[in-house]
């Protein structure tokens, strides 16, 4: 049994442009238009899921997917930093941001660590890997990073080295706990 998983990052939003920790804000009109424009490039899948955020649910709709919400694919819980920009947090909590950026097990914001996020996403991926067929997921960039790290058995500290652009896809194929990765496809080929 082989599962073919396509992970798609959401379209643009104000929070993304402002480098703001997820506040479950909506997509911007340009993001919706772009998602609708690239929808024909998204291959059909027998199953589709989305992070529970409005941004991911709306991106899935704009892509023409009937995606089930999956709590396991939620963005990292950023605790007290939620809704704030990285610049604002760094200005007021510089040591905490430094700890968060250098230690994947740190959660100075009182939410979830990147390591905990990875374990949550890994458990979902491993359960999915016992099935077969095509699956499409629209998930937050940090979830895509966690999935790739798990697939490659890469150290948690490499999360910051993976850039995830809006409306880009990562493809994983797997079975029996082994994953292969194809990265970097921008939807619509622009």
PDB file of C-alpha atoms in Angstrom:
ATOM      1  CA  UNK A   1       0.000   0.000   0.000  1.00  0.00           C
ATOM      2  CA  UNK A   2       1.391   3.394  -1.010  1.00  0.00           C
ATOM      3  CA  UNK A   3      -0.084   6.733  -0.080  1.00  0.00           C
ATOM      4  CA  UNK A   4       0.587   9.725  -2.322  1.00  0.00           C
ATOM      5  CA  UNK A   5       0.262  12.827  -0.203  1.00  0.00           C
ATOM      6  CA  UNK A   6       0.275  16.383  -1.545  1.00  0.00           C
ATOM      7  CA  UNK A   7       0.669  19.056   1.123  1.00  0.00           C
ATOM      8  CA  UNK A   8      -0.269  22.563  -0.018  1.00  0.00           C
ATOM      9  CA  UNK A   9       0.461  25.769   1.872  1.00  0.00           C
ATOM     10  CA  UNK A  10      -2.348  28.327   2.144  1.00  0.00           C
ATOM     11  CA  UNK A  11      -2.745  31.404  -0.013  1.00  0.00           C
ATOM     12  CA  UNK A  12      -1.609  34.828   1.179  1.00  0.00           C
ATOM     13  CA  UNK A  13      -3.186  36.666   4.058  1.00  0.00           C
ATOM     14  CA  UNK A  14      -2.510  39.807   6.035  1.00  0.00           C
ATOM     15  CA  UNK A  15      -0.958  37.755   8.856  1.00  0.00           C
ATOM     16  CA  UNK A  16       1.457  36.123   6.440  1.00  0.00           C
ATOM     17  CA  UNK A  17       2.498  39.436   4.894  1.00  0.00           C
ATOM     18  CA  UNK A  18       3.003  40.969   8.350  1.00  0.00           C
ATOM     19  CA  UNK A  19       4.944  37.947   9.681  1.00  0.00           C
ATOM     20  CA  UNK A  20       2.341  37.630  12.425  1.00  0.00           C
ATOM     21  CA  UNK A  21       1.845  34.518  14.515  1.00  0.00           C
ATOM     22  CA  UNK A  22      -1.346  32.860  13.331  1.00  0.00           C
ATOM     23  CA  UNK A  23      -4.476  34.620  14.486  1.00  0.00           C
ATOM     24  CA  UNK A  24      -6.849  32.600  12.292  1.00  0.00           C
ATOM     25  CA  UNK A  25      -7.392  35.581  10.041  1.00  0.00           C
ATOM     26  CA  UNK A  26      -8.913  35.345   6.576  1.00  0.00           C
ATOM     27  CA  UNK A  27      -7.211  35.182   3.206  1.00  0.00           C
ATOM     28  CA  UNK A  28      -6.803  38.462   1.402  1.00  0.00           C
ATOM     29  CA  UNK A  29      -8.677  38.963  -1.904  1.00  0.00           C
ATOM     30  CA  UNK A  30      -5.475  38.468  -3.913  1.00  0.00           C
ATOM     31  CA  UNK A  31      -4.865  35.170  -2.106  1.00  0.00           C
ATOM     32  CA  UNK A  32      -8.339  33.910  -2.924  1.00  0.00           C
ATOM     33  CA  UNK A  33      -7.981  34.952  -6.572  1.00  0.00           C
ATOM     34  CA  UNK A  34      -4.593  33.235  -6.865  1.00  0.00           C
ATOM     35  CA  UNK A  35      -5.913  30.017  -5.286  1.00  0.00           C
ATOM     36  CA  UNK A  36      -8.866  29.981  -7.663  1.00  0.00           C
ATOM     37  CA  UNK A  37      -6.532  30.590 -10.613  1.00  0.00           C
ATOM     38  CA  UNK A  38      -4.263  27.640  -9.758  1.00  0.00           C
ATOM     39  CA  UNK A  39      -7.098  25.260  -8.826  1.00  0.00           C
ATOM     40  CA  UNK A  40      -6.899  23.399 -12.176  1.00  0.00           C
ATOM     41  CA  UNK A  41      -3.300  22.416 -11.355  1.00  0.00           C
ATOM     42  CA  UNK A  42      -4.356  20.521  -8.200  1.00  0.00           C
ATOM     43  CA  UNK A  43      -4.697  16.839  -8.984  1.00  0.00           C
ATOM     44  CA  UNK A  44      -7.881  15.150  -7.810  1.00  0.00           C
ATOM     45  CA  UNK A  45      -7.583  13.081  -4.638  1.00  0.00           C
ATOM     46  CA  UNK A  46      -9.881  10.556  -3.037  1.00  0.00           C
ATOM     47  CA  UNK A  47      -9.337  12.212   0.355  1.00  0.00           C
ATOM     48  CA  UNK A  48      -8.662  15.834   1.294  1.00  0.00           C
ATOM     49  CA  UNK A  49      -7.933  17.441   4.661  1.00  0.00           C
ATOM     50  CA  UNK A  50      -7.218  20.951   5.892  1.00  0.00           C
ATOM     51  CA  UNK A  51      -5.739  22.560   8.962  1.00  0.00           C
ATOM     52  CA  UNK A  52      -8.652  23.942  10.965  1.00  0.00           C
ATOM     53  CA  UNK A  53      -7.669  27.591  10.388  1.00  0.00           C
ATOM     54  CA  UNK A  54      -9.910  29.795   8.277  1.00  0.00           C
ATOM     55  CA  UNK A  55      -6.949  30.490   5.978  1.00  0.00           C
ATOM     56  CA  UNK A  56      -6.469  26.784   5.183  1.00  0.00           C
ATOM     57  CA  UNK A  57     -10.175  25.958   4.945  1.00  0.00           C
ATOM     58  CA  UNK A  58     -10.764  28.875   2.554  1.00  0.00           C
ATOM     59  CA  UNK A  59      -7.700  27.955   0.471  1.00  0.00           C
ATOM     60  CA  UNK A  60      -8.996  24.390   0.150  1.00  0.00           C
ATOM     61  CA  UNK A  61     -12.393  25.700  -0.988  1.00  0.00           C
ATOM     62  CA  UNK A  62     -10.784  28.047  -3.524  1.00  0.00           C
ATOM     63  CA  UNK A  63      -8.759  25.106  -4.853  1.00  0.00           C
ATOM     64  CA  UNK A  64     -11.970  23.138  -5.328  1.00  0.00           C
ATOM     65  CA  UNK A  65     -11.257  20.643  -2.541  1.00  0.00           C
ATOM     66  CA  UNK A  66     -13.853  19.219  -0.171  1.00  0.00           C
ATOM     67  CA  UNK A  67     -11.436  19.054   2.719  1.00  0.00           C
ATOM     68  CA  UNK A  68     -12.226  17.601   6.118  1.00  0.00           C
ATOM     69  CA  UNK A  69     -10.777  19.628   8.991  1.00  0.00           C
ATOM     70  CA  UNK A  70      -8.004  17.769  10.811  1.00  0.00           C
ATOM     71  CA  UNK A  71      -7.066  19.035  14.287  1.00  0.00           C
ATOM     72  CA  UNK A  72      -3.807  17.091  14.097  1.00  0.00           C
ATOM     73  CA  UNK A  73      -2.777  19.401  11.264  1.00  0.00           C
ATOM     74  CA  UNK A  74      -3.388  22.643  13.163  1.00  0.00           C
ATOM     75  CA  UNK A  75      -0.651  25.256  13.212  1.00  0.00           C
ATOM     76  CA  UNK A  76       1.698  25.322  16.164  1.00  0.00           C
ATOM     77  CA  UNK A  77      -0.045  26.742  19.242  1.00  0.00           C
ATOM     78  CA  UNK A  78       1.823  29.996  19.789  1.00  0.00           C
ATOM     79  CA  UNK A  79       0.268  30.734  23.186  1.00  0.00           C
ATOM     80  CA  UNK A  80       0.678  34.351  24.280  1.00  0.00           C
ATOM     81  CA  UNK A  81       2.352  35.286  20.979  1.00  0.00           C
ATOM     82  CA  UNK A  82      -0.747  34.487  18.923  1.00  0.00           C
ATOM     83  CA  UNK A  83      -1.796  37.443  16.780  1.00  0.00           C
ATOM     84  CA  UNK A  84       1.416  39.396  17.411  1.00  0.00           C
ATOM     85  CA  UNK A  85       4.111  40.110  14.822  1.00  0.00           C
ATOM     86  CA  UNK A  86       7.505  38.513  15.167  1.00  0.00           C
ATOM     87  CA  UNK A  87       9.056  42.000  15.241  1.00  0.00           C
ATOM     88  CA  UNK A  88       6.853  43.089  18.164  1.00  0.00           C
ATOM     89  CA  UNK A  89       7.550  39.932  20.145  1.00  0.00           C
ATOM     90  CA  UNK A  90      11.296  40.179  19.454  1.00  0.00           C
ATOM     91  CA  UNK A  91      11.310  43.793  20.628  1.00  0.00           C
ATOM     92  CA  UNK A  92       9.615  42.991  23.935  1.00  0.00           C
ATOM     93  CA  UNK A  93      10.826  39.420  24.582  1.00  0.00           C
ATOM     94  CA  UNK A  94      14.200  39.145  22.865  1.00  0.00           C
ATOM     95  CA  UNK A  95      15.614  36.322  25.073  1.00  0.00           C
ATOM     96  CA  UNK A  96      12.412  34.306  24.670  1.00  0.00           C
ATOM     97  CA  UNK A  97      12.490  34.636  20.876  1.00  0.00           C
ATOM     98  CA  UNK A  98      16.178  33.677  20.844  1.00  0.00           C
ATOM     99  CA  UNK A  99      15.383  30.563  22.894  1.00  0.00           C
ATOM    100  CA  UNK A 100      12.477  29.652  20.623  1.00  0.00           C
ATOM    101  CA  UNK A 101      14.594  30.059  17.473  1.00  0.00           C
ATOM    102  CA  UNK A 102      17.501  28.007  18.838  1.00  0.00           C
ATOM    103  CA  UNK A 103      15.803  25.235  20.833  1.00  0.00           C
ATOM    104  CA  UNK A 104      13.047  23.167  19.157  1.00  0.00           C
ATOM    105  CA  UNK A 105      11.800  22.025  22.576  1.00  0.00           C
ATOM    106  CA  UNK A 106      11.333  25.604  23.860  1.00  0.00           C
ATOM    107  CA  UNK A 107       7.864  27.098  24.205  1.00  0.00           C
ATOM    108  CA  UNK A 108       8.454  30.438  25.980  1.00  0.00           C
ATOM    109  CA  UNK A 109       5.061  31.646  24.727  1.00  0.00           C
ATOM    110  CA  UNK A 110       3.286  29.018  26.828  1.00  0.00           C
ATOM    111  CA  UNK A 111       1.962  27.140  23.801  1.00  0.00           C
ATOM    112  CA  UNK A 112       3.424  24.229  21.863  1.00  0.00           C
ATOM    113  CA  UNK A 113       7.081  23.652  21.032  1.00  0.00           C
ATOM    114  CA  UNK A 114       8.187  22.923  17.481  1.00  0.00           C
ATOM    115  CA  UNK A 115       9.212  19.458  18.652  1.00  0.00           C
ATOM    116  CA  UNK A 116       5.694  18.828  19.994  1.00  0.00           C
ATOM    117  CA  UNK A 117       4.239  20.044  16.700  1.00  0.00           C
ATOM    118  CA  UNK A 118       6.475  17.645  14.804  1.00  0.00           C
ATOM    119  CA  UNK A 119       5.429  14.703  16.984  1.00  0.00           C
ATOM    120  CA  UNK A 120       1.752  15.539  16.444  1.00  0.00           C
ATOM    121  CA  UNK A 121       2.158  15.803  12.663  1.00  0.00           C
ATOM    122  CA  UNK A 122       4.354  12.666  12.576  1.00  0.00           C
ATOM    123  CA  UNK A 123       1.690  10.623  14.358  1.00  0.00           C
ATOM    124  CA  UNK A 124      -0.895  11.757  11.782  1.00  0.00           C
ATOM    125  CA  UNK A 125       1.466  10.984   8.890  1.00  0.00           C
ATOM    126  CA  UNK A 126       2.355   7.552  10.223  1.00  0.00           C
ATOM    127  CA  UNK A 127      -1.332   6.663  10.599  1.00  0.00           C
ATOM    128  CA  UNK A 128      -1.978   7.910   7.064  1.00  0.00           C
ATOM    129  CA  UNK A 129       0.929   5.813   5.802  1.00  0.00           C
ATOM    130  CA  UNK A 130      -1.021   2.647   6.586  1.00  0.00           C
ATOM    131  CA  UNK A 131      -3.548   3.526   3.861  1.00  0.00           C
ATOM    132  CA  UNK A 132      -3.186   3.902   0.117  1.00  0.00           C
ATOM    133  CA  UNK A 133      -4.152   6.268  -2.654  1.00  0.00           C
ATOM    134  CA  UNK A 134      -3.920   9.990  -3.269  1.00  0.00           C
ATOM    135  CA  UNK A 135      -4.487  12.458  -0.414  1.00  0.00           C
ATOM    136  CA  UNK A 136      -4.377  16.255  -0.590  1.00  0.00           C
ATOM    137  CA  UNK A 137      -3.873  18.461   2.465  1.00  0.00           C
ATOM    138  CA  UNK A 138      -3.941  22.240   2.839  1.00  0.00           C
ATOM    139  CA  UNK A 139      -1.931  23.061   5.952  1.00  0.00           C
ATOM    140  CA  UNK A 140      -0.025  25.879   7.572  1.00  0.00           C
ATOM    141  CA  UNK A 141       3.664  26.277   6.624  1.00  0.00           C
ATOM    142  CA  UNK A 142       4.888  25.019  10.002  1.00  0.00           C
ATOM    143  CA  UNK A 143       2.884  21.814   9.493  1.00  0.00           C
ATOM    144  CA  UNK A 144       4.477  21.323   6.061  1.00  0.00           C
ATOM    145  CA  UNK A 145       7.920  21.814   7.619  1.00  0.00           C
ATOM    146  CA  UNK A 146       7.130  19.276  10.360  1.00  0.00           C
ATOM    147  CA  UNK A 147       5.937  16.734   7.781  1.00  0.00           C
ATOM    148  CA  UNK A 148       9.079  17.115   5.666  1.00  0.00           C
ATOM    149  CA  UNK A 149      11.346  16.829   8.719  1.00  0.00           C
ATOM    150  CA  UNK A 150       9.562  13.651   9.763  1.00  0.00           C
ATOM    151  CA  UNK A 151       9.684  12.187   6.257  1.00  0.00           C
ATOM    152  CA  UNK A 152      13.425  12.822   6.035  1.00  0.00           C
ATOM    153  CA  UNK A 153      14.139  11.906   9.673  1.00  0.00           C
ATOM    154  CA  UNK A 154      15.887  15.290   9.850  1.00  0.00           C
ATOM    155  CA  UNK A 155      16.732  17.017  13.135  1.00  0.00           C
ATOM    156  CA  UNK A 156      14.096  19.363  14.555  1.00  0.00           C
ATOM    157  CA  UNK A 157      16.600  22.223  14.409  1.00  0.00           C
ATOM    158  CA  UNK A 158      16.470  22.185  10.599  1.00  0.00           C
ATOM    159  CA  UNK A 159      12.886  23.438  10.590  1.00  0.00           C
ATOM    160  CA  UNK A 160      14.068  27.042  10.209  1.00  0.00           C
ATOM    161  CA  UNK A 161      15.983  26.110   7.065  1.00  0.00           C
ATOM    162  CA  UNK A 162      12.830  25.233   5.136  1.00  0.00           C
ATOM    163  CA  UNK A 163      11.023  28.096   3.412  1.00  0.00           C
ATOM    164  CA  UNK A 164       7.417  27.469   2.480  1.00  0.00           C
ATOM    165  CA  UNK A 165       5.906  29.858  -0.043  1.00  0.00           C
ATOM    166  CA  UNK A 166       2.163  30.490  -0.306  1.00  0.00           C
ATOM    167  CA  UNK A 167       0.358  28.020  -2.563  1.00  0.00           C
ATOM    168  CA  UNK A 168       3.326  25.721  -2.954  1.00  0.00           C
ATOM    169  CA  UNK A 169       3.162  21.950  -2.769  1.00  0.00           C
ATOM    170  CA  UNK A 170       5.253  19.259  -1.145  1.00  0.00           C
ATOM    171  CA  UNK A 171       4.699  15.698  -2.306  1.00  0.00           C
ATOM    172  CA  UNK A 172       5.284  12.695  -0.037  1.00  0.00           C
ATOM    173  CA  UNK A 173       4.916   9.083  -1.003  1.00  0.00           C
ATOM    174  CA  UNK A 174       5.116   6.449   1.651  1.00  0.00           C
ATOM    175  CA  UNK A 175       4.385   3.045   3.000  1.00  0.00           C
ATOM    176  CA  UNK A 176       5.472   1.013   6.004  1.00  0.00           C
ATOM    177  CA  UNK A 177       6.961   4.025   7.812  1.00  0.00           C
ATOM    178  CA  UNK A 178       9.164   5.137   4.905  1.00  0.00           C
ATOM    179  CA  UNK A 179       8.559   8.416   3.103  1.00  0.00           C
ATOM    180  CA  UNK A 180      10.022   9.968  -0.031  1.00  0.00           C
ATOM    181  CA  UNK A 181       9.855  13.734  -0.593  1.00  0.00           C
ATOM    182  CA  UNK A 182       9.485  15.905  -3.682  1.00  0.00           C
ATOM    183  CA  UNK A 183       9.565  19.593  -2.700  1.00  0.00           C
ATOM    184  CA  UNK A 184       9.095  23.002  -4.175  1.00  0.00           C
ATOM    185  CA  UNK A 185       6.294  22.845  -6.713  1.00  0.00           C
ATOM    186  CA  UNK A 186       4.609  26.188  -7.032  1.00  0.00           C
ATOM    187  CA  UNK A 187       0.992  25.629  -7.975  1.00  0.00           C
ATOM    188  CA  UNK A 188       0.081  26.908 -11.387  1.00  0.00           C
ATOM    189  CA  UNK A 189       3.739  26.919 -12.470  1.00  0.00           C
ATOM    190  CA  UNK A 190       4.292  30.668 -12.212  1.00  0.00           C
TER     191      UNK A 190
END
